[in-house]
Amino acid sequence: SARVSSGPWLSLSFGNKVFSNLIDEVSATHWRATHAKDPVVHLPFVWMGFFHSSTEVWYMNEAGLTYKVCNSTNGEDPTCSDSVFDALDVMNHLVYLDINVLNGCGSA
């Protein structure tokens, strides 16, 4: 079977655990970027039965230039974006890699 490489930005939890595992199996390399305290990357919630595929690359600060490659075992690494769940900030959803997504390619 063919294996693909992919890297979605602003990736939501898009399926149940079986689907998440399938994505990990068919992807040779798969990652998703999260930014600082972006609340949207946590939706829909795990308690609703939704899971991320792995691997998360967490851009930890507001400028989005410092990153951590998170644990790739299940896509829900508690030391990455899940570690700031109690301090979410919607403005972090609007800027990725110092680019304001509302302004297209304009600087943040």
PDB file of N, CA and C in Angstrom:
ATOM      1  N   SER A   1       0.840  -1.188   0.000  1.00  0.00           N
ATOM      2  CA  SER A   1       0.000   0.000   0.000  1.00  0.00           C
ATOM      3  C   SER A   1       0.877   1.240   0.000  1.00  0.00           C
ATOM      4  N   ALA A   2       0.382   2.288  -0.594  1.00  0.00           N
ATOM      5  CA  ALA A   2       1.129   3.544  -0.690  1.00  0.00           C
ATOM      6  C   ALA A   2       1.070   4.297   0.625  1.00  0.00           C
ATOM      7  N   ARG A   3       2.185   4.950   0.968  1.00  0.00           N
ATOM      8  CA  ARG A   3       2.224   5.791   2.166  1.00  0.00           C
ATOM      9  C   ARG A   3       2.499   7.211   1.716  1.00  0.00           C
ATOM     10  N   VAL A   4       1.805   8.145   2.307  1.00  0.00           N
ATOM     11  CA  VAL A   4       1.912   9.541   1.911  1.00  0.00           C
ATOM     12  C   VAL A   4       2.504  10.366   3.033  1.00  0.00           C
ATOM     13  N   SER A   5       2.982  11.555   2.683  1.00  0.00           N
ATOM     14  CA  SER A   5       3.456  12.518   3.666  1.00  0.00           C
ATOM     15  C   SER A   5       2.506  13.702   3.653  1.00  0.00           C
ATOM     16  N   SER A   6       2.174  14.206   4.828  1.00  0.00           N
ATOM     17  CA  SER A   6       1.275  15.351   4.885  1.00  0.00           C
ATOM     18  C   SER A   6       1.576  16.189   6.108  1.00  0.00           C
ATOM     19  N   GLY A   7       1.159  17.446   6.047  1.00  0.00           N
ATOM     20  CA  GLY A   7       1.361  18.345   7.166  1.00  0.00           C
ATOM     21  C   GLY A   7       0.288  19.405   7.231  1.00  0.00           C
ATOM     22  N   PRO A   8      -0.858  19.087   7.799  1.00  0.00           N
ATOM     23  CA  PRO A   8      -1.931  20.085   7.859  1.00  0.00           C
ATOM     24  C   PRO A   8      -1.649  21.148   8.910  1.00  0.00           C
ATOM     25  N   TRP A   9      -1.975  22.370   8.576  1.00  0.00           N
ATOM     26  CA  TRP A   9      -1.889  23.458   9.536  1.00  0.00           C
ATOM     27  C   TRP A   9      -3.235  23.612  10.201  1.00  0.00           C
ATOM     28  N   LEU A  10      -3.253  24.062  11.439  1.00  0.00           N
ATOM     29  CA  LEU A  10      -4.478  24.350  12.174  1.00  0.00           C
ATOM     30  C   LEU A  10      -5.367  23.117  12.242  1.00  0.00           C
ATOM     31  N   SER A  11      -4.794  21.965  12.457  1.00  0.00           N
ATOM     32  CA  SER A  11      -5.515  20.706  12.380  1.00  0.00           C
ATOM     33  C   SER A  11      -6.452  20.483  13.562  1.00  0.00           C
ATOM     34  N   LEU A  12      -7.706  20.255  13.242  1.00  0.00           N
ATOM     35  CA  LEU A  12      -8.693  19.907  14.249  1.00  0.00           C
ATOM     36  C   LEU A  12      -8.618  18.417  14.540  1.00  0.00           C
ATOM     37  N   SER A  13      -9.273  18.008  15.614  1.00  0.00           N
ATOM     38  CA  SER A  13      -9.454  16.579  15.874  1.00  0.00           C
ATOM     39  C   SER A  13     -10.533  16.121  14.905  1.00  0.00           C
ATOM     40  N   PHE A  14     -10.187  15.259  13.966  1.00  0.00           N
ATOM     41  CA  PHE A  14     -11.110  15.014  12.861  1.00  0.00           C
ATOM     42  C   PHE A  14     -11.705  13.621  12.805  1.00  0.00           C
ATOM     43  N   GLY A  15     -11.473  12.794  13.792  1.00  0.00           N
ATOM     44  CA  GLY A  15     -12.064  11.464  13.756  1.00  0.00           C
ATOM     45  C   GLY A  15     -11.915  10.746  15.085  1.00  0.00           C
ATOM     46  N   ASN A  16     -12.502   9.555  15.152  1.00  0.00           N
ATOM     47  CA  ASN A  16     -12.376   8.769  16.373  1.00  0.00           C
ATOM     48  C   ASN A  16     -10.992   8.123  16.439  1.00  0.00           C
ATOM     49  N   LYS A  17     -10.733   7.353  17.476  1.00  0.00           N
ATOM     50  CA  LYS A  17      -9.406   6.768  17.676  1.00  0.00           C
ATOM     51  C   LYS A  17      -9.023   5.841  16.526  1.00  0.00           C
ATOM     52  N   VAL A  18      -9.973   5.057  16.007  1.00  0.00           N
ATOM     53  CA  VAL A  18      -9.692   4.147  14.901  1.00  0.00           C
ATOM     54  C   VAL A  18      -9.257   4.929  13.668  1.00  0.00           C
ATOM     55  N   PHE A  19      -9.967   6.014  13.351  1.00  0.00           N
ATOM     56  CA  PHE A  19      -9.618   6.828  12.192  1.00  0.00           C
ATOM     57  C   PHE A  19      -8.264   7.504  12.387  1.00  0.00           C
ATOM     58  N   SER A  20      -8.030   8.023  13.585  1.00  0.00           N
ATOM     59  CA  SER A  20      -6.751   8.654  13.892  1.00  0.00           C
ATOM     60  C   SER A  20      -5.601   7.672  13.700  1.00  0.00           C
ATOM     61  N   ASN A  21      -5.778   6.454  14.187  1.00  0.00           N
ATOM     62  CA  ASN A  21      -4.748   5.424  14.025  1.00  0.00           C
ATOM     63  C   ASN A  21      -4.536   5.074  12.556  1.00  0.00           C
ATOM     64  N   LEU A  22      -5.604   5.049  11.773  1.00  0.00           N
ATOM     65  CA  LEU A  22      -5.496   4.754  10.338  1.00  0.00           C
ATOM     66  C   LEU A  22      -4.657   5.817   9.630  1.00  0.00           C
ATOM     67  N   ILE A  23      -4.897   7.075   9.959  1.00  0.00           N
ATOM     68  CA  ILE A  23      -4.102   8.155   9.360  1.00  0.00           C
ATOM     69  C   ILE A  23      -2.625   7.950   9.673  1.00  0.00           C
ATOM     70  N   ASP A  24      -2.323   7.590  10.912  1.00  0.00           N
ATOM     71  CA  ASP A  24      -0.932   7.349  11.297  1.00  0.00           C
ATOM     72  C   ASP A  24      -0.334   6.160  10.544  1.00  0.00           C
ATOM     73  N   GLU A  25      -1.136   5.138  10.276  1.00  0.00           N
ATOM     74  CA  GLU A  25      -0.641   3.946   9.577  1.00  0.00           C
ATOM     75  C   GLU A  25      -0.346   4.207   8.106  1.00  0.00           C
ATOM     76  N   VAL A  26      -1.177   5.004   7.437  1.00  0.00           N
ATOM     77  CA  VAL A  26      -0.997   5.209   5.997  1.00  0.00           C
ATOM     78  C   VAL A  26      -0.081   6.380   5.674  1.00  0.00           C
ATOM     79  N   SER A  27       0.290   7.163   6.672  1.00  0.00           N
ATOM     80  CA  SER A  27       1.159   8.311   6.445  1.00  0.00           C
ATOM     81  C   SER A  27       2.595   7.961   6.801  1.00  0.00           C
ATOM     82  N   ALA A  28       3.473   8.080   5.836  1.00  0.00           N
ATOM     83  CA  ALA A  28       4.897   7.870   6.098  1.00  0.00           C
ATOM     84  C   ALA A  28       5.391   8.945   7.064  1.00  0.00           C
ATOM     85  N   THR A  29       4.971  10.166   6.832  1.00  0.00           N
ATOM     86  CA  THR A  29       5.300  11.298   7.690  1.00  0.00           C
ATOM     87  C   THR A  29       4.046  12.136   7.812  1.00  0.00           C
ATOM     88  N   HIS A  30       3.626  12.368   9.019  1.00  0.00           N
ATOM     89  CA  HIS A  30       2.436  13.188   9.231  1.00  0.00           C
ATOM     90  C   HIS A  30       2.680  14.060  10.453  1.00  0.00           C
ATOM     91  N   TRP A  31       2.357  15.315  10.351  1.00  0.00           N
ATOM     92  CA  TRP A  31       2.488  16.224  11.467  1.00  0.00           C
ATOM     93  C   TRP A  31       1.407  17.276  11.361  1.00  0.00           C
ATOM     94  N   ARG A  32       1.148  17.935  12.478  1.00  0.00           N
ATOM     95  CA  ARG A  32       0.196  19.036  12.502  1.00  0.00           C
ATOM     96  C   ARG A  32       0.787  20.139  13.353  1.00  0.00           C
ATOM     97  N   ALA A  33       0.638  21.345  12.909  1.00  0.00           N
ATOM     98  CA  ALA A  33       1.188  22.483  13.629  1.00  0.00           C
ATOM     99  C   ALA A  33       0.132  23.089  14.534  1.00  0.00           C
ATOM    100  N   THR A  34       0.545  23.421  15.748  1.00  0.00           N
ATOM    101  CA  THR A  34      -0.310  24.148  16.682  1.00  0.00           C
ATOM    102  C   THR A  34       0.457  25.363  17.166  1.00  0.00           C
ATOM    103  N   HIS A  35      -0.267  26.428  17.484  1.00  0.00           N
ATOM    104  CA  HIS A  35       0.384  27.675  17.867  1.00  0.00           C
ATOM    105  C   HIS A  35       0.005  28.077  19.281  1.00  0.00           C
ATOM    106  N   ALA A  36       0.987  28.121  20.139  1.00  0.00           N
ATOM    107  CA  ALA A  36       0.881  28.655  21.503  1.00  0.00           C
ATOM    108  C   ALA A  36      -0.401  28.195  22.188  1.00  0.00           C
ATOM    109  N   LYS A  37      -1.325  29.111  22.423  1.00  0.00           N
ATOM    110  CA  LYS A  37      -2.552  28.820  23.181  1.00  0.00           C
ATOM    111  C   LYS A  37      -3.786  28.823  22.278  1.00  0.00           C
ATOM    112  N   ASP A  38      -3.630  28.427  21.028  1.00  0.00           N
ATOM    113  CA  ASP A  38      -4.731  28.380  20.073  1.00  0.00           C
ATOM    114  C   ASP A  38      -5.815  27.416  20.571  1.00  0.00           C
ATOM    115  N   PRO A  39      -7.039  27.906  20.814  1.00  0.00           N
ATOM    116  CA  PRO A  39      -8.089  27.027  21.325  1.00  0.00           C
ATOM    117  C   PRO A  39      -8.682  26.103  20.267  1.00  0.00           C
ATOM    118  N   VAL A  40      -8.627  26.492  19.010  1.00  0.00           N
ATOM    119  CA  VAL A  40      -9.314  25.758  17.956  1.00  0.00           C
ATOM    120  C   VAL A  40      -8.719  24.366  17.723  1.00  0.00           C
ATOM    121  N   VAL A  41      -7.425  24.214  17.960  1.00  0.00           N
ATOM    122  CA  VAL A  41      -6.793  22.912  17.723  1.00  0.00           C
ATOM    123  C   VAL A  41      -7.255  21.839  18.706  1.00  0.00           C
ATOM    124  N   HIS A  42      -7.992  22.232  19.724  1.00  0.00           N
ATOM    125  CA  HIS A  42      -8.509  21.273  20.703  1.00  0.00           C
ATOM    126  C   HIS A  42      -9.926  20.815  20.376  1.00  0.00           C
ATOM    127  N   LEU A  43     -10.483  21.304  19.283  1.00  0.00           N
ATOM    128  CA  LEU A  43     -11.874  20.998  18.927  1.00  0.00           C
ATOM    129  C   LEU A  43     -11.964  19.955  17.825  1.00  0.00           C
ATOM    130  N   PRO A  44     -13.006  19.182  17.784  1.00  0.00           N
ATOM    131  CA  PRO A  44     -13.836  18.870  18.944  1.00  0.00           C
ATOM    132  C   PRO A  44     -13.026  18.107  19.985  1.00  0.00           C
ATOM    133  N   PHE A  45     -13.563  18.015  21.183  1.00  0.00           N
ATOM    134  CA  PHE A  45     -12.819  17.505  22.334  1.00  0.00           C
ATOM    135  C   PHE A  45     -12.676  15.977  22.347  1.00  0.00           C
ATOM    136  N   VAL A  46     -11.609  15.507  23.004  1.00  0.00           N
ATOM    137  CA  VAL A  46     -11.382  14.067  23.180  1.00  0.00           C
ATOM    138  C   VAL A  46     -12.557  13.443  23.916  1.00  0.00           C
ATOM    139  N   TRP A  47     -13.115  14.154  24.905  1.00  0.00           N
ATOM    140  CA  TRP A  47     -14.234  13.583  25.655  1.00  0.00           C
ATOM    141  C   TRP A  47     -15.464  13.378  24.771  1.00  0.00           C
ATOM    142  N   MET A  48     -15.461  13.981  23.576  1.00  0.00           N
ATOM    143  CA  MET A  48     -16.551  13.775  22.618  1.00  0.00           C
ATOM    144  C   MET A  48     -16.233  12.616  21.669  1.00  0.00           C
ATOM    145  N   GLY A  49     -15.056  11.996  21.852  1.00  0.00           N
ATOM    146  CA  GLY A  49     -14.681  10.856  21.028  1.00  0.00           C
ATOM    147  C   GLY A  49     -13.803  11.180  19.835  1.00  0.00           C
ATOM    148  N   PHE A  50     -13.270  12.407  19.780  1.00  0.00           N
ATOM    149  CA  PHE A  50     -12.420  12.822  18.664  1.00  0.00           C
ATOM    150  C   PHE A  50     -10.961  12.835  19.090  1.00  0.00           C
ATOM    151  N   PHE A  51     -10.082  12.457  18.161  1.00  0.00           N
ATOM    152  CA  PHE A  51      -8.653  12.380  18.448  1.00  0.00           C
ATOM    153  C   PHE A  51      -7.861  12.985  17.304  1.00  0.00           C
ATOM    154  N   HIS A  52      -6.672  13.476  17.648  1.00  0.00           N
ATOM    155  CA  HIS A  52      -5.722  13.923  16.629  1.00  0.00           C
ATOM    156  C   HIS A  52      -4.916  12.730  16.153  1.00  0.00           C
ATOM    157  N   SER A  53      -4.449  12.834  14.935  1.00  0.00           N
ATOM    158  CA  SER A  53      -3.383  11.919  14.531  1.00  0.00           C
ATOM    159  C   SER A  53      -2.086  12.545  15.030  1.00  0.00           C
ATOM    160  N   SER A  54      -1.021  11.777  15.049  1.00  0.00           N
ATOM    161  CA  SER A  54       0.249  12.326  15.519  1.00  0.00           C
ATOM    162  C   SER A  54       1.046  12.773  14.292  1.00  0.00           C
ATOM    163  N   THR A  55       1.979  13.544  14.350  1.00  0.00           N
ATOM    164  CA  THR A  55       2.751  14.147  15.410  1.00  0.00           C
ATOM    165  C   THR A  55       2.447  15.634  15.459  1.00  0.00           C
ATOM    166  N   GLU A  56       2.320  16.190  16.651  1.00  0.00           N
ATOM    167  CA  GLU A  56       2.110  17.623  16.815  1.00  0.00           C
ATOM    168  C   GLU A  56       3.462  18.336  16.817  1.00  0.00           C
ATOM    169  N   VAL A  57       3.521  19.462  16.109  1.00  0.00           N
ATOM    170  CA  VAL A  57       4.656  20.380  16.208  1.00  0.00           C
ATOM    171  C   VAL A  57       4.081  21.640  16.825  1.00  0.00           C
ATOM    172  N   TRP A  58       4.457  21.904  18.082  1.00  0.00           N
ATOM    173  CA  TRP A  58       3.875  22.991  18.856  1.00  0.00           C
ATOM    174  C   TRP A  58       4.779  24.205  18.819  1.00  0.00           C
ATOM    175  N   TYR A  59       4.292  25.287  18.196  1.00  0.00           N
ATOM    176  CA  TYR A  59       4.994  26.565  18.198  1.00  0.00           C
ATOM    177  C   TYR A  59       4.618  27.257  19.498  1.00  0.00           C
ATOM    178  N   MET A  60       5.545  27.269  20.462  1.00  0.00           N
ATOM    179  CA  MET A  60       5.243  27.544  21.863  1.00  0.00           C
ATOM    180  C   MET A  60       5.002  28.993  22.231  1.00  0.00           C
ATOM    181  N   ASN A  61       5.591  29.937  21.524  1.00  0.00           N
ATOM    182  CA  ASN A  61       5.467  31.323  21.971  1.00  0.00           C
ATOM    183  C   ASN A  61       4.584  32.145  21.032  1.00  0.00           C
ATOM    184  N   GLU A  62       4.305  33.357  21.446  1.00  0.00           N
ATOM    185  CA  GLU A  62       3.407  34.224  20.682  1.00  0.00           C
ATOM    186  C   GLU A  62       3.927  34.496  19.273  1.00  0.00           C
ATOM    187  N   ALA A  63       5.228  34.686  19.125  1.00  0.00           N
ATOM    188  CA  ALA A  63       5.786  34.957  17.800  1.00  0.00           C
ATOM    189  C   ALA A  63       5.744  33.716  16.917  1.00  0.00           C
ATOM    190  N   GLY A  64       5.638  32.559  17.537  1.00  0.00           N
ATOM    191  CA  GLY A  64       5.511  31.328  16.770  1.00  0.00           C
ATOM    192  C   GLY A  64       6.784  30.882  16.098  1.00  0.00           C
ATOM    193  N   LEU A  65       7.923  31.227  16.654  1.00  0.00           N
ATOM    194  CA  LEU A  65       9.184  30.865  16.011  1.00  0.00           C
ATOM    195  C   LEU A  65       9.945  29.779  16.768  1.00  0.00           C
ATOM    196  N   THR A  66       9.567  29.520  18.030  1.00  0.00           N
ATOM    197  CA  THR A  66      10.176  28.466  18.824  1.00  0.00           C
ATOM    198  C   THR A  66       9.219  27.289  18.833  1.00  0.00           C
ATOM    199  N   TYR A  67       9.703  26.091  18.506  1.00  0.00           N
ATOM    200  CA  TYR A  67       8.791  24.958  18.426  1.00  0.00           C
ATOM    201  C   TYR A  67       9.346  23.728  19.126  1.00  0.00           C
ATOM    202  N   LYS A  68       8.439  22.812  19.395  1.00  0.00           N
ATOM    203  CA  LYS A  68       8.769  21.529  19.994  1.00  0.00           C
ATOM    204  C   LYS A  68       8.079  20.444  19.181  1.00  0.00           C
ATOM    205  N   VAL A  69       8.822  19.416  18.796  1.00  0.00           N
ATOM    206  CA  VAL A  69       8.221  18.247  18.159  1.00  0.00           C
ATOM    207  C   VAL A  69       7.761  17.346  19.297  1.00  0.00           C
ATOM    208  N   CYS A  70       6.466  17.139  19.369  1.00  0.00           N
ATOM    209  CA  CYS A  70       5.857  16.467  20.516  1.00  0.00           C
ATOM    210  C   CYS A  70       5.882  14.953  20.354  1.00  0.00           C
ATOM    211  N   ASN A  71       5.533  14.271  21.425  1.00  0.00           N
ATOM    212  CA  ASN A  71       5.469  12.815  21.431  1.00  0.00           C
ATOM    213  C   ASN A  71       4.572  12.341  20.295  1.00  0.00           C
ATOM    214  N   SER A  72       5.051  11.423  19.509  1.00  0.00           N
ATOM    215  CA  SER A  72       4.317  10.987  18.326  1.00  0.00           C
ATOM    216  C   SER A  72       3.452   9.755  18.553  1.00  0.00           C
ATOM    217  N   THR A  73       3.313   9.312  19.796  1.00  0.00           N
ATOM    218  CA  THR A  73       2.610   8.057  20.015  1.00  0.00           C
ATOM    219  C   THR A  73       1.101   8.158  19.868  1.00  0.00           C
ATOM    220  N   ASN A  74       0.485   9.287  20.242  1.00  0.00           N
ATOM    221  CA  ASN A  74      -0.970   9.332  20.150  1.00  0.00           C
ATOM    222  C   ASN A  74      -1.562  10.676  19.749  1.00  0.00           C
ATOM    223  N   GLY A  75      -0.770  11.677  19.504  1.00  0.00           N
ATOM    224  CA  GLY A  75      -1.289  12.968  19.072  1.00  0.00           C
ATOM    225  C   GLY A  75      -1.850  13.835  20.183  1.00  0.00           C
ATOM    226  N   GLU A  76      -1.834  13.352  21.407  1.00  0.00           N
ATOM    227  CA  GLU A  76      -2.380  14.114  22.533  1.00  0.00           C
ATOM    228  C   GLU A  76      -1.317  14.246  23.626  1.00  0.00           C
ATOM    229  N   ASP A  77      -0.202  14.859  23.298  1.00  0.00           N
ATOM    230  CA  ASP A  77       0.924  14.995  24.226  1.00  0.00           C
ATOM    231  C   ASP A  77       0.608  16.047  25.290  1.00  0.00           C
ATOM    232  N   PRO A  78       0.550  15.680  26.572  1.00  0.00           N
ATOM    233  CA  PRO A  78       0.217  16.641  27.623  1.00  0.00           C
ATOM    234  C   PRO A  78       1.290  17.697  27.870  1.00  0.00           C
ATOM    235  N   THR A  79       2.470  17.550  27.255  1.00  0.00           N
ATOM    236  CA  THR A  79       3.529  18.547  27.435  1.00  0.00           C
ATOM    237  C   THR A  79       3.554  19.565  26.303  1.00  0.00           C
ATOM    238  N   CYS A  80       2.614  19.474  25.380  1.00  0.00           N
ATOM    239  CA  CYS A  80       2.570  20.416  24.252  1.00  0.00           C
ATOM    240  C   CYS A  80       1.346  21.322  24.378  1.00  0.00           C
ATOM    241  N   SER A  81       0.574  21.515  23.311  1.00  0.00           N
ATOM    242  CA  SER A  81      -0.550  22.460  23.391  1.00  0.00           C
ATOM    243  C   SER A  81      -1.556  22.073  24.463  1.00  0.00           C
ATOM    244  N   ASP A  82      -1.650  20.790  24.799  1.00  0.00           N
ATOM    245  CA  ASP A  82      -2.545  20.388  25.892  1.00  0.00           C
ATOM    246  C   ASP A  82      -2.090  20.952  27.237  1.00  0.00           C
ATOM    247  N   SER A  83      -0.836  21.367  27.356  1.00  0.00           N
ATOM    248  CA  SER A  83      -0.327  21.890  28.621  1.00  0.00           C
ATOM    249  C   SER A  83      -0.835  23.293  28.925  1.00  0.00           C
ATOM    250  N   VAL A  84      -1.400  23.992  27.943  1.00  0.00           N
ATOM    251  CA  VAL A  84      -1.889  25.356  28.159  1.00  0.00           C
ATOM    252  C   VAL A  84      -3.405  25.432  28.003  1.00  0.00           C
ATOM    253  N   PHE A  85      -4.065  24.304  28.147  1.00  0.00           N
ATOM    254  CA  PHE A  85      -5.510  24.235  27.927  1.00  0.00           C
ATOM    255  C   PHE A  85      -6.284  25.183  28.830  1.00  0.00           C
ATOM    256  N   ASP A  86      -5.788  25.471  30.007  1.00  0.00           N
ATOM    257  CA  ASP A  86      -6.504  26.354  30.938  1.00  0.00           C
ATOM    258  C   ASP A  86      -6.227  27.837  30.687  1.00  0.00           C
ATOM    259  N   ALA A  87      -5.433  28.161  29.689  1.00  0.00           N
ATOM    260  CA  ALA A  87      -5.085  29.561  29.406  1.00  0.00           C
ATOM    261  C   ALA A  87      -5.182  29.856  27.909  1.00  0.00           C
ATOM    262  N   LEU A  88      -6.212  29.349  27.264  1.00  0.00           N
ATOM    263  CA  LEU A  88      -6.348  29.499  25.814  1.00  0.00           C
ATOM    264  C   LEU A  88      -6.613  30.948  25.417  1.00  0.00           C
ATOM    265  N   ASP A  89      -6.182  31.307  24.206  1.00  0.00           N
ATOM    266  CA  ASP A  89      -6.312  32.670  23.701  1.00  0.00           C
ATOM    267  C   ASP A  89      -6.646  32.615  22.211  1.00  0.00           C
ATOM    268  N   VAL A  90      -7.844  33.044  21.853  1.00  0.00           N
ATOM    269  CA  VAL A  90      -8.298  32.954  20.463  1.00  0.00           C
ATOM    270  C   VAL A  90      -7.392  33.727  19.504  1.00  0.00           C
ATOM    271  N   MET A  91      -6.719  34.759  19.989  1.00  0.00           N
ATOM    272  CA  MET A  91      -5.820  35.509  19.108  1.00  0.00           C
ATOM    273  C   MET A  91      -4.690  34.623  18.588  1.00  0.00           C
ATOM    274  N   ASN A  92      -4.325  33.596  19.326  1.00  0.00           N
ATOM    275  CA  ASN A  92      -3.289  32.673  18.870  1.00  0.00           C
ATOM    276  C   ASN A  92      -3.739  31.859  17.672  1.00  0.00           C
ATOM    277  N   HIS A  93      -5.035  31.785  17.439  1.00  0.00           N
ATOM    278  CA  HIS A  93      -5.540  31.076  16.259  1.00  0.00           C
ATOM    279  C   HIS A  93      -5.388  31.920  14.997  1.00  0.00           C
ATOM    280  N   LEU A  94      -5.249  33.211  15.161  1.00  0.00           N
ATOM    281  CA  LEU A  94      -5.222  34.129  14.027  1.00  0.00           C
ATOM    282  C   LEU A  94      -3.825  34.434  13.520  1.00  0.00           C
ATOM    283  N   VAL A  95      -2.802  33.957  14.224  1.00  0.00           N
ATOM    284  CA  VAL A  95      -1.413  34.207  13.816  1.00  0.00           C
ATOM    285  C   VAL A  95      -0.642  32.896  13.876  1.00  0.00           C
ATOM    286  N   TYR A  96      -0.067  32.497  12.747  1.00  0.00           N
ATOM    287  CA  TYR A  96       0.790  31.310  12.686  1.00  0.00           C
ATOM    288  C   TYR A  96       2.082  31.683  11.983  1.00  0.00           C
ATOM    289  N   LEU A  97       3.219  31.305  12.603  1.00  0.00           N
ATOM    290  CA  LEU A  97       4.548  31.604  12.059  1.00  0.00           C
ATOM    291  C   LEU A  97       4.699  33.093  11.774  1.00  0.00           C
ATOM    292  N   ASP A  98       4.176  33.906  12.696  1.00  0.00           N
ATOM    293  CA  ASP A  98       4.237  35.361  12.614  1.00  0.00           C
ATOM    294  C   ASP A  98       3.488  35.921  11.407  1.00  0.00           C
ATOM    295  N   ILE A  99       2.520  35.166  10.908  1.00  0.00           N
ATOM    296  CA  ILE A  99       1.674  35.627   9.796  1.00  0.00           C
ATOM    297  C   ILE A  99       0.240  35.716  10.298  1.00  0.00           C
ATOM    298  N   ASN A 100      -0.355  36.883  10.166  1.00  0.00           N
ATOM    299  CA  ASN A 100      -1.743  37.075  10.541  1.00  0.00           C
ATOM    300  C   ASN A 100      -2.600  36.463   9.448  1.00  0.00           C
ATOM    301  N   VAL A 101      -3.337  35.404   9.770  1.00  0.00           N
ATOM    302  CA  VAL A 101      -4.090  34.684   8.749  1.00  0.00           C
ATOM    303  C   VAL A 101      -5.273  35.502   8.238  1.00  0.00           C
ATOM    304  N   LEU A 102      -5.699  36.517   8.977  1.00  0.00           N
ATOM    305  CA  LEU A 102      -6.756  37.392   8.478  1.00  0.00           C
ATOM    306  C   LEU A 102      -6.251  38.325   7.390  1.00  0.00           C
ATOM    307  N   ASN A 103      -4.949  38.632   7.432  1.00  0.00           N
ATOM    308  CA  ASN A 103      -4.346  39.515   6.439  1.00  0.00           C
ATOM    309  C   ASN A 103      -3.669  38.748   5.313  1.00  0.00           C
ATOM    310  N   GLY A 104      -3.888  37.457   5.221  1.00  0.00           N
ATOM    311  CA  GLY A 104      -3.231  36.673   4.192  1.00  0.00           C
ATOM    312  C   GLY A 104      -1.751  36.559   4.469  1.00  0.00           C
ATOM    313  N   CYS A 105      -0.944  37.042   3.574  1.00  0.00           N
ATOM    314  CA  CYS A 105       0.503  36.927   3.724  1.00  0.00           C
ATOM    315  C   CYS A 105       1.119  38.091   4.474  1.00  0.00           C
ATOM    316  N   GLY A 106       0.318  39.023   4.961  1.00  0.00           N
ATOM    317  CA  GLY A 106       0.867  40.159   5.699  1.00  0.00           C
ATOM    318  C   GLY A 106       1.441  39.729   7.045  1.00  0.00           C
ATOM    319  N   SER A 107       2.348  40.521   7.563  1.00  0.00           N
ATOM    320  CA  SER A 107       2.969  40.221   8.851  1.00  0.00           C
ATOM    321  C   SER A 107       1.972  40.434   9.974  1.00  0.00           C
ATOM    322  N   ALA A 108       2.221  39.773  11.099  1.00  0.00           N
ATOM    323  CA  ALA A 108       1.300  39.829  12.257  1.00  0.00           C
ATOM    324  C   ALA A 108       1.205  41.192  12.866  1.00  0.00           C
TER     325      ALA A 108
END
